[in-house]
Amino acid sequence: MRVGQAGLGPWGKNLARNFDDLAELAWLCDARPDRLADAESRFPRARTTESFEEMVADDELEAVVVATDVPTHYRLAKQALEAGKHVFVEKPPAMRAREIDELIALAAERDRVLMPGHLLLYHPGVGKLKDLIDARELGDVLCVYGNRQNLGVVRSHENALWSLGVHDLSVILHLLDEEPEEAIALGRAFLQEGVEDVVFCYLRFPSGKIAHMHLSWLDPHKMRKITVVGREKMAVFDDMELDRKVTVYDKSPEEPEVGATFGEWRTRTGDIFSPKIPNDEPLRLECTAFLELVRGSGDRRKVAEDGARVVRVLERLTTSLDGG
Ligand SMILES: NC(=O)c1ccc[n+]([C@@H]2O[C@H](COP(=O)([O-])OP(=O)(O)OC[C@H]3O[C@@H](n4cnc5c(N)ncnc54)[C@H](O)[C@@H]3O)[C@@H](O)[C@H]2O)c1
């Protein structure tokens, strides 16, 4: 399969390495000549261009990877779909719900794949959390919260909600498989006007479950963590851990006995264990999933719809953050 990639920054290079291994990386495109030259030296068999239009005009090119700056994602993904290409577009695929809806309609009309790059959905640790929840190992899920904090990288084109929150939100929506009926965000722009560095989000779902996200690039802790609190057990996915990515805590509250005179809630603490998580590179799994969708296996419609759900909730959180 012939793949062309636009955007050869630090993240784009990771994608290019994988697509070069898994398919034929036929085109490299970047508006910056220095980045293009650097990529050309790594992947000498690929053709190079600074023009996205030139790349997508190649009739033999089947798929396009968009790893450019966030505000360009929608426009470039649209151009590639209009040229009849399958599209992998880095997160977030668009910055407005109506834009992603338009991309989905276009992909359906042209019978093409539109896959937003939600990397964590391909992380074996997140897969394990999902399995635990679906198998009801944790009992009823009550709440989920994400911590994504660090000092830097300070972005200028997008705020902490769009840069960091997109990851946790994709995981929370995947785990709970519901769309929130309430979405509230509070935050502040300390360093650059209009670009929030610290954001706290609250989501409430129709089932009554709640979720929270703490997103910040102004923080002493480097945290990449999702915690799921179930009625019977609790589980944590910690991407900073090397070999204890998921920990399950057999802990829960115990109801007072019926008729007890001094009925008090107690807590139960059992084993703490860490299931084995395969060490596969999530990005490799994600790129493989895209190529499989192009080859016709998997549910291409669902992958695109899941991405749209993330954009819809991000848009609502942005309205809340803006005070609307
Ligand atoms: N999934 C993840 O975990 C993850 C991690 C980091 C970044 N990302 C995403 O990947 C994307 C790239 O990240 P990065 O850090 O490499 O970004 P970057 O800003 O360093 O690089 C983007 C590149 O795109 C090029 N570009 C912009 N518009 C272009 C156009 N119209 N045509 C051709 N080239 C163009 C720029 O010249 C630049 O070299 C971003 O969208 C980011 O959100 C995803």
CSV table of C-alpha atoms and ligand atoms in Angstrom, one decimal:
chain,number,residue,atom,x,y,z
A,1,MET,CA,0.0,0.0,0.0
A,2,ARG,CA,1.4,3.4,-1.0
A,3,VAL,CA,1.2,5.9,1.8
A,4,GLY,CA,2.1,9.6,1.7
A,5,GLN,CA,2.7,11.7,4.9
A,6,ALA,CA,2.4,15.4,5.5
A,7,GLY,CA,4.0,16.8,8.6
A,8,LEU,CA,7.5,15.6,9.6
A,9,GLY,CA,8.0,17.2,13.0
A,10,PRO,CA,9.0,15.1,16.1
A,11,TRP,CA,5.8,13.2,16.1
A,12,GLY,CA,5.5,12.9,12.4
A,13,LYS,CA,8.9,11.1,12.3
A,14,ASN,CA,7.5,8.4,14.5
A,15,LEU,CA,4.6,7.9,12.2
A,16,ALA,CA,6.8,7.8,9.1
A,17,ARG,CA,9.1,5.2,10.7
A,18,ASN,CA,6.1,2.9,11.3
A,19,PHE,CA,4.5,3.4,7.9
A,20,ASP,CA,7.9,2.8,6.2
A,21,ASP,CA,8.0,-0.5,8.0
A,22,LEU,CA,4.4,-1.5,7.5
A,23,ALA,CA,3.7,-0.2,4.0
A,24,GLU,CA,5.4,1.7,1.2
A,25,LEU,CA,6.1,5.2,2.3
A,26,ALA,CA,5.9,6.7,-1.1
A,27,TRP,CA,5.7,10.5,-0.4
A,28,LEU,CA,7.0,12.9,2.3
A,29,CYS,CA,5.6,16.4,2.5
A,30,ASP,CA,6.5,19.3,4.8
A,31,ALA,CA,6.2,23.0,4.3
A,32,ARG,CA,9.6,23.3,6.1
A,33,PRO,CA,12.6,22.5,3.7
A,34,ASP,CA,14.8,21.6,6.7
A,35,ARG,CA,12.4,18.9,8.0
A,36,LEU,CA,11.8,17.6,4.5
A,37,ALA,CA,15.6,17.2,3.9
A,38,ASP,CA,16.0,15.5,7.2
A,39,ALA,CA,13.2,13.0,6.4
A,40,GLU,CA,14.6,12.5,2.9
A,41,SER,CA,17.9,11.3,4.4
A,42,ARG,CA,16.0,8.7,6.5
A,43,PHE,CA,13.6,7.5,3.9
A,44,PRO,CA,15.5,8.0,0.6
A,45,ARG,CA,13.0,5.9,-1.5
A,46,ALA,CA,10.2,8.3,-0.9
A,47,ARG,CA,9.4,11.3,-3.2
A,48,THR,CA,9.5,14.7,-1.4
A,49,THR,CA,7.5,17.9,-1.8
A,50,GLU,CA,6.6,21.0,0.1
A,51,SER,CA,3.2,21.0,-1.6
A,52,PHE,CA,0.4,18.9,-0.2
A,53,GLU,CA,-1.6,19.4,-3.4
A,54,GLU,CA,1.3,17.8,-5.4
A,55,MET,CA,1.3,14.8,-3.1
A,56,VAL,CA,-2.4,14.1,-3.2
A,57,ALA,CA,-2.5,14.6,-7.0
A,58,ASP,CA,-0.6,11.3,-7.4
A,59,ASP,CA,-3.2,8.8,-8.6
A,60,GLU,CA,-1.2,5.8,-7.3
A,61,LEU,CA,-1.2,7.1,-3.8
A,62,GLU,CA,-3.8,5.2,-1.7
A,63,ALA,CA,-3.5,6.7,1.8
A,64,VAL,CA,-2.5,10.0,3.3
A,65,VAL,CA,-1.2,10.6,6.9
A,66,VAL,CA,-1.8,14.1,8.2
A,67,ALA,CA,0.6,15.0,11.1
A,68,THR,CA,0.7,18.7,10.7
A,69,ASP,CA,-0.2,21.5,13.1
A,70,VAL,CA,-3.6,21.0,14.6
A,71,PRO,CA,-5.4,24.0,12.9
A,72,THR,CA,-4.6,22.5,9.5
A,73,HIS,CA,-5.9,19.0,10.2
A,74,TYR,CA,-9.5,19.5,8.9
A,75,ARG,CA,-8.5,21.3,5.7
A,76,LEU,CA,-5.8,18.8,4.7
A,77,ALA,CA,-7.9,15.7,5.6
A,78,LYS,CA,-10.7,17.2,3.5
A,79,GLN,CA,-8.4,17.8,0.6
A,80,ALA,CA,-7.1,14.2,0.8
A,81,LEU,CA,-10.5,12.7,1.0
A,82,GLU,CA,-11.7,14.8,-2.0
A,83,ALA,CA,-8.7,13.4,-3.9
A,84,GLY,CA,-10.0,9.9,-3.1
A,85,LYS,CA,-7.4,9.0,-0.5
A,86,HIS,CA,-7.9,7.0,2.7
A,87,VAL,CA,-6.9,9.4,5.6
A,88,PHE,CA,-5.2,8.9,9.0
A,89,VAL,CA,-5.3,12.3,10.7
A,90,GLU,CA,-3.6,13.1,13.9
A,91,LYS,CA,-5.6,14.1,16.9
A,92,PRO,CA,-7.7,16.2,17.0
A,93,PRO,CA,-9.0,15.6,13.5
A,94,ALA,CA,-10.9,18.9,13.5
A,95,MET,CA,-11.6,21.7,15.9
A,96,ARG,CA,-15.4,21.9,15.4
A,97,ALA,CA,-18.1,19.2,15.5
A,98,ARG,CA,-19.5,20.4,12.1
A,99,GLU,CA,-16.1,20.0,10.5
A,100,ILE,CA,-15.6,16.4,11.6
A,101,ASP,CA,-19.2,15.6,10.6
A,102,GLU,CA,-18.4,16.9,7.2
A,103,LEU,CA,-15.2,14.8,7.0
A,104,ILE,CA,-17.2,11.7,8.0
A,105,ALA,CA,-19.9,12.3,5.4
A,106,LEU,CA,-17.2,12.8,2.8
A,107,ALA,CA,-15.4,9.6,3.7
A,108,ALA,CA,-18.7,7.7,3.6
A,109,GLU,CA,-19.6,9.2,0.2
A,110,ARG,CA,-16.2,8.3,-1.3
A,111,ASP,CA,-16.0,4.9,0.6
A,112,ARG,CA,-12.7,5.9,2.2
A,113,VAL,CA,-11.3,5.4,5.7
A,114,LEU,CA,-11.1,8.4,8.0
A,115,MET,CA,-9.2,7.5,11.1
A,116,PRO,CA,-8.4,10.1,13.8
A,117,GLY,CA,-5.2,9.3,15.6
A,118,HIS,CA,-6.3,8.5,19.2
A,119,LEU,CA,-3.1,6.7,20.2
A,120,LEU,CA,-4.1,5.6,23.6
A,121,LEU,CA,-7.0,3.6,22.3
A,122,TYR,CA,-4.3,1.3,20.9
A,123,HIS,CA,-2.4,1.1,24.2
A,124,PRO,CA,-2.5,-2.4,25.6
A,125,GLY,CA,-2.9,-0.9,29.1
A,126,VAL,CA,-6.0,0.9,28.1
A,127,GLY,CA,-7.2,-2.3,26.4
A,128,LYS,CA,-6.8,-4.0,29.7
A,129,LEU,CA,-8.8,-1.3,31.6
A,130,LYS,CA,-11.6,-1.7,29.0
A,131,ASP,CA,-11.6,-5.5,29.4
A,132,LEU,CA,-11.8,-5.2,33.2
A,133,ILE,CA,-14.7,-2.9,32.9
A,134,ASP,CA,-16.6,-4.9,30.3
A,135,ALA,CA,-16.1,-8.1,32.2
A,136,ARG,CA,-17.5,-6.3,35.3
A,137,GLU,CA,-14.4,-7.2,37.3
A,138,LEU,CA,-14.6,-3.8,39.0
A,139,GLY,CA,-18.4,-4.0,39.5
A,140,ASP,CA,-20.4,-0.9,38.5
A,141,VAL,CA,-18.1,1.9,37.4
A,142,LEU,CA,-18.8,5.0,39.5
A,143,CYS,CA,-16.2,7.5,38.3
A,144,VAL,CA,-13.1,7.9,36.1
A,145,TYR,CA,-10.5,10.6,36.3
A,146,GLY,CA,-7.4,11.4,34.2
A,147,ASN,CA,-4.2,13.2,35.3
A,148,ARG,CA,-2.1,14.6,32.4
A,149,GLN,CA,0.3,17.0,33.9
A,150,ASN,CA,4.0,18.0,33.3
A,151,LEU,CA,6.2,21.1,33.1
A,152,GLY,CA,5.9,21.7,29.3
A,153,VAL,CA,5.6,21.3,26.4
A,154,VAL,CA,4.0,24.7,26.2
A,155,ARG,CA,2.0,25.0,23.0
A,156,SER,CA,0.9,28.2,21.3
A,157,HIS,CA,-1.6,26.9,18.7
A,158,GLU,CA,-3.8,24.9,21.1
A,159,ASN,CA,-4.5,25.1,24.8
A,160,ALA,CA,-4.0,22.3,27.4
A,161,LEU,CA,-7.6,21.1,26.8
A,162,TRP,CA,-7.0,20.4,23.1
A,163,SER,CA,-3.4,19.4,23.4
A,164,LEU,CA,-3.6,17.1,26.4
A,165,GLY,CA,-7.3,16.6,27.1
A,166,VAL,CA,-7.9,15.0,23.8
A,167,HIS,CA,-6.0,11.9,25.0
A,168,ASP,CA,-7.8,11.4,28.3
A,169,LEU,CA,-11.2,12.3,26.8
A,170,SER,CA,-10.8,9.7,24.0
A,171,VAL,CA,-10.0,7.1,26.7
A,172,ILE,CA,-12.8,8.1,29.1
A,173,LEU,CA,-15.4,8.0,26.3
A,174,HIS,CA,-14.1,4.7,25.1
A,175,LEU,CA,-14.1,3.1,28.6
A,176,LEU,CA,-17.6,4.4,29.4
A,177,ASP,CA,-19.1,4.3,25.9
A,178,GLU,CA,-21.4,7.1,26.7
A,179,GLU,CA,-21.6,10.8,25.7
A,180,PRO,CA,-21.8,13.1,28.7
A,181,GLU,CA,-24.9,15.2,29.3
A,182,GLU,CA,-23.0,17.7,31.3
A,183,ALA,CA,-19.5,19.0,30.3
A,184,ILE,CA,-17.9,21.8,32.4
A,185,ALA,CA,-14.3,23.1,32.1
A,186,LEU,CA,-12.5,25.7,34.2
A,187,GLY,CA,-9.0,26.9,33.5
A,188,ARG,CA,-6.7,29.9,33.1
A,189,ALA,CA,-4.2,31.2,30.5
A,190,PHE,CA,-1.2,32.3,32.6
A,191,LEU,CA,1.6,32.4,30.0
A,192,GLN,CA,0.0,33.4,26.7
A,193,GLU,CA,-3.2,35.3,26.2
A,194,GLY,CA,-6.1,33.0,25.2
A,195,VAL,CA,-4.1,29.7,25.6
A,196,GLU,CA,-5.1,28.0,28.8
A,197,ASP,CA,-2.2,26.2,30.5
A,198,VAL,CA,-4.2,24.6,33.3
A,199,VAL,CA,-7.7,23.1,32.8
A,200,PHE,CA,-10.0,21.1,35.1
A,201,CYS,CA,-12.9,19.3,33.5
A,202,TYR,CA,-16.0,17.7,34.9
A,203,LEU,CA,-18.3,15.3,32.9
A,204,ARG,CA,-21.5,13.7,34.0
A,205,PHE,CA,-23.0,10.8,32.0
A,206,PRO,CA,-26.6,9.8,31.5
A,207,SER,CA,-25.9,6.6,33.5
A,208,GLY,CA,-24.9,8.8,36.5
A,209,LYS,CA,-21.1,8.1,36.2
A,210,ILE,CA,-18.9,11.1,36.5
A,211,ALA,CA,-15.4,11.9,35.2
A,212,HIS,CA,-12.7,14.5,35.8
A,213,MET,CA,-9.6,15.6,34.0
A,214,HIS,CA,-6.7,17.6,35.3
A,215,LEU,CA,-4.7,18.9,32.3
A,216,SER,CA,-1.7,21.1,32.7
A,217,TRP,CA,1.8,21.9,31.3
A,218,LEU,CA,2.5,24.0,34.4
A,219,ASP,CA,3.0,21.3,37.0
A,220,PRO,CA,5.9,19.8,39.0
A,221,HIS,CA,4.6,16.2,38.5
A,222,LYS,CA,4.8,14.3,35.3
A,223,MET,CA,1.6,12.3,35.3
A,224,ARG,CA,-0.1,10.2,32.7
A,225,LYS,CA,-2.7,8.4,34.6
A,226,ILE,CA,-6.3,7.2,34.3
A,227,THR,CA,-8.1,5.9,37.5
A,228,VAL,CA,-11.3,3.9,37.4
A,229,VAL,CA,-13.3,3.6,40.6
A,230,GLY,CA,-15.7,0.7,40.5
A,231,ARG,CA,-18.1,-0.3,43.2
A,232,GLU,CA,-16.1,-3.5,43.9
A,233,LYS,CA,-12.6,-2.8,42.7
A,234,MET,CA,-10.5,0.0,41.4
A,235,ALA,CA,-8.0,0.1,38.6
A,236,VAL,CA,-5.2,2.5,37.5
A,237,PHE,CA,-3.5,2.8,34.2
A,238,ASP,CA,-0.2,4.6,34.7
A,239,ASP,CA,1.8,5.3,31.5
A,240,MET,CA,4.8,6.5,33.5
A,241,GLU,CA,5.3,3.1,35.0
A,242,LEU,CA,7.7,0.8,33.0
A,243,ASP,CA,6.3,-2.6,33.9
A,244,ARG,CA,3.3,-1.9,36.1
A,245,LYS,CA,1.2,-0.1,33.6
A,246,VAL,CA,-2.1,-1.3,35.1
A,247,THR,CA,-2.8,-2.0,38.8
A,248,VAL,CA,-6.0,-3.4,40.2
A,249,TYR,CA,-6.9,-2.6,43.8
A,250,ASP,CA,-9.3,-5.1,45.4
A,251,LYS,CA,-10.8,-2.4,47.6
A,252,SER,CA,-14.3,-1.2,48.2
A,253,PRO,CA,-16.7,0.3,50.7
A,254,GLU,CA,-19.0,-2.0,52.6
A,255,GLU,CA,-22.5,-1.2,53.4
A,256,PRO,CA,-23.6,-1.2,57.1
A,257,GLU,CA,-25.5,-4.4,58.0
A,258,VAL,CA,-29.3,-4.0,58.0
A,259,GLY,CA,-30.6,-3.6,61.5
A,260,ALA,CA,-27.1,-2.9,63.0
A,261,THR,CA,-27.4,-0.4,65.9
A,262,PHE,CA,-24.3,1.6,65.1
A,263,GLY,CA,-24.4,1.0,61.4
A,264,GLU,CA,-21.3,2.5,59.9
A,265,TRP,CA,-19.7,2.3,56.4
A,266,ARG,CA,-16.5,0.3,56.5
A,267,THR,CA,-13.9,-0.3,53.8
A,268,ARG,CA,-12.5,-3.6,52.6
A,269,THR,CA,-8.9,-3.9,51.4
A,270,GLY,CA,-7.8,-7.0,49.5
A,271,ASP,CA,-5.0,-7.8,47.1
A,272,ILE,CA,-3.3,-5.4,44.9
A,273,PHE,CA,-2.1,-6.9,41.6
A,274,SER,CA,-0.7,-5.9,38.3
A,275,PRO,CA,-1.8,-7.9,35.3
A,276,LYS,CA,0.7,-8.6,32.5
A,277,ILE,CA,0.4,-6.0,29.7
A,278,PRO,CA,2.0,-6.8,26.3
A,279,ASN,CA,4.9,-4.5,25.6
A,280,ASP,CA,3.8,-3.7,22.0
A,281,GLU,CA,4.4,-0.2,20.8
A,282,PRO,CA,0.9,1.5,20.7
A,283,LEU,CA,1.8,3.6,17.7
A,284,ARG,CA,2.8,0.4,15.7
A,285,LEU,CA,-0.6,-1.1,16.7
A,286,GLU,CA,-2.4,2.1,15.7
A,287,CYS,CA,-0.7,2.3,12.3
A,288,THR,CA,-1.4,-1.4,11.7
A,289,ALA,CA,-5.1,-0.8,12.6
A,290,PHE,CA,-5.3,2.0,10.0
A,291,LEU,CA,-3.8,-0.2,7.2
A,292,GLU,CA,-6.2,-3.0,8.1
A,293,LEU,CA,-9.1,-0.6,7.9
A,294,VAL,CA,-7.9,0.4,4.4
A,295,ARG,CA,-7.7,-3.3,3.4
A,296,GLY,CA,-11.3,-3.7,4.4
A,297,SER,CA,-11.2,-5.3,7.9
A,298,GLY,CA,-12.7,-3.6,11.0
A,299,ASP,CA,-15.4,-1.1,11.4
A,300,ARG,CA,-14.2,2.1,9.6
A,301,ARG,CA,-17.4,4.0,10.4
A,302,LYS,CA,-17.1,3.4,14.1
A,303,VAL,CA,-13.5,4.6,14.2
A,304,ALA,CA,-14.5,7.9,12.6
A,305,GLU,CA,-17.6,8.3,14.8
A,306,ASP,CA,-15.5,7.7,17.9
A,307,GLY,CA,-13.3,10.6,16.8
A,308,ALA,CA,-16.4,12.8,16.2
A,309,ARG,CA,-17.6,12.1,19.7
A,310,VAL,CA,-14.3,13.4,21.1
A,311,VAL,CA,-14.5,16.6,19.0
A,312,ARG,CA,-18.1,17.2,20.1
A,313,VAL,CA,-17.2,17.0,23.8
A,314,LEU,CA,-14.1,19.1,23.3
A,315,GLU,CA,-16.2,21.7,21.6
A,316,ARG,CA,-18.7,21.7,24.5
A,317,LEU,CA,-15.9,21.9,27.1
A,318,THR,CA,-14.4,24.9,25.1
A,319,THR,CA,-17.7,26.7,25.3
A,320,SER,CA,-17.7,26.1,29.0
A,321,LEU,CA,-14.1,27.2,29.4
A,322,ASP,CA,-14.9,30.4,27.5
A,323,GLY,CA,-17.6,31.1,30.0
A,324,GLY,CA,-20.5,30.4,27.6
B,1,LIG,N1,-0.9,10.9,19.2
B,1,LIG,C1,0.1,11.5,20.0
B,1,LIG,O1,0.4,11.0,21.1
B,1,LIG,C2,0.7,12.7,19.5
B,1,LIG,C3,1.9,13.2,20.2
B,1,LIG,C4,2.5,14.3,19.7
B,1,LIG,C5,1.9,15.0,18.7
B,1,LIG,N2,0.7,14.6,18.1
B,1,LIG,C6,0.1,15.3,17.0
B,1,LIG,O2,0.9,15.1,15.8
B,1,LIG,C7,0.9,16.3,15.0
B,1,LIG,C8,2.4,16.7,14.8
B,1,LIG,O3,3.0,16.9,16.0
B,1,LIG,P1,4.5,17.5,15.9
B,1,LIG,O4,4.9,17.6,17.4
B,1,LIG,O5,5.4,16.6,15.0
B,1,LIG,O6,4.2,18.9,15.3
B,1,LIG,P2,5.1,20.0,14.7
B,1,LIG,O7,4.3,21.3,14.8
B,1,LIG,O8,6.5,20.0,15.3
B,1,LIG,O9,5.3,19.6,13.2
B,1,LIG,C9,4.2,19.9,12.2
B,1,LIG,C10,4.9,19.9,10.8
B,1,LIG,O10,3.8,20.1,9.9
B,1,LIG,C11,4.3,20.9,8.9
B,1,LIG,N3,3.2,21.5,8.2
B,1,LIG,C12,2.2,22.4,8.7
B,1,LIG,N4,1.3,22.7,7.7
B,1,LIG,C13,1.7,22.0,6.6
B,1,LIG,C14,1.1,21.9,5.3
B,1,LIG,N5,0.0,22.6,5.0
B,1,LIG,N6,1.8,21.1,4.4
B,1,LIG,C15,2.9,20.5,4.7
B,1,LIG,N7,3.5,20.5,6.0
B,1,LIG,C16,2.9,21.3,6.9
B,1,LIG,C17,5.1,22.0,9.6
B,1,LIG,O11,6.1,22.6,8.7
B,1,LIG,C18,5.8,21.1,10.7
B,1,LIG,O12,7.1,20.7,10.2
B,1,LIG,C19,0.1,17.3,15.8
B,1,LIG,O13,-1.1,17.4,15.3
B,1,LIG,C20,0.0,16.8,17.2
B,1,LIG,O14,-1.2,17.1,17.8
B,1,LIG,C21,0.2,13.4,18.5
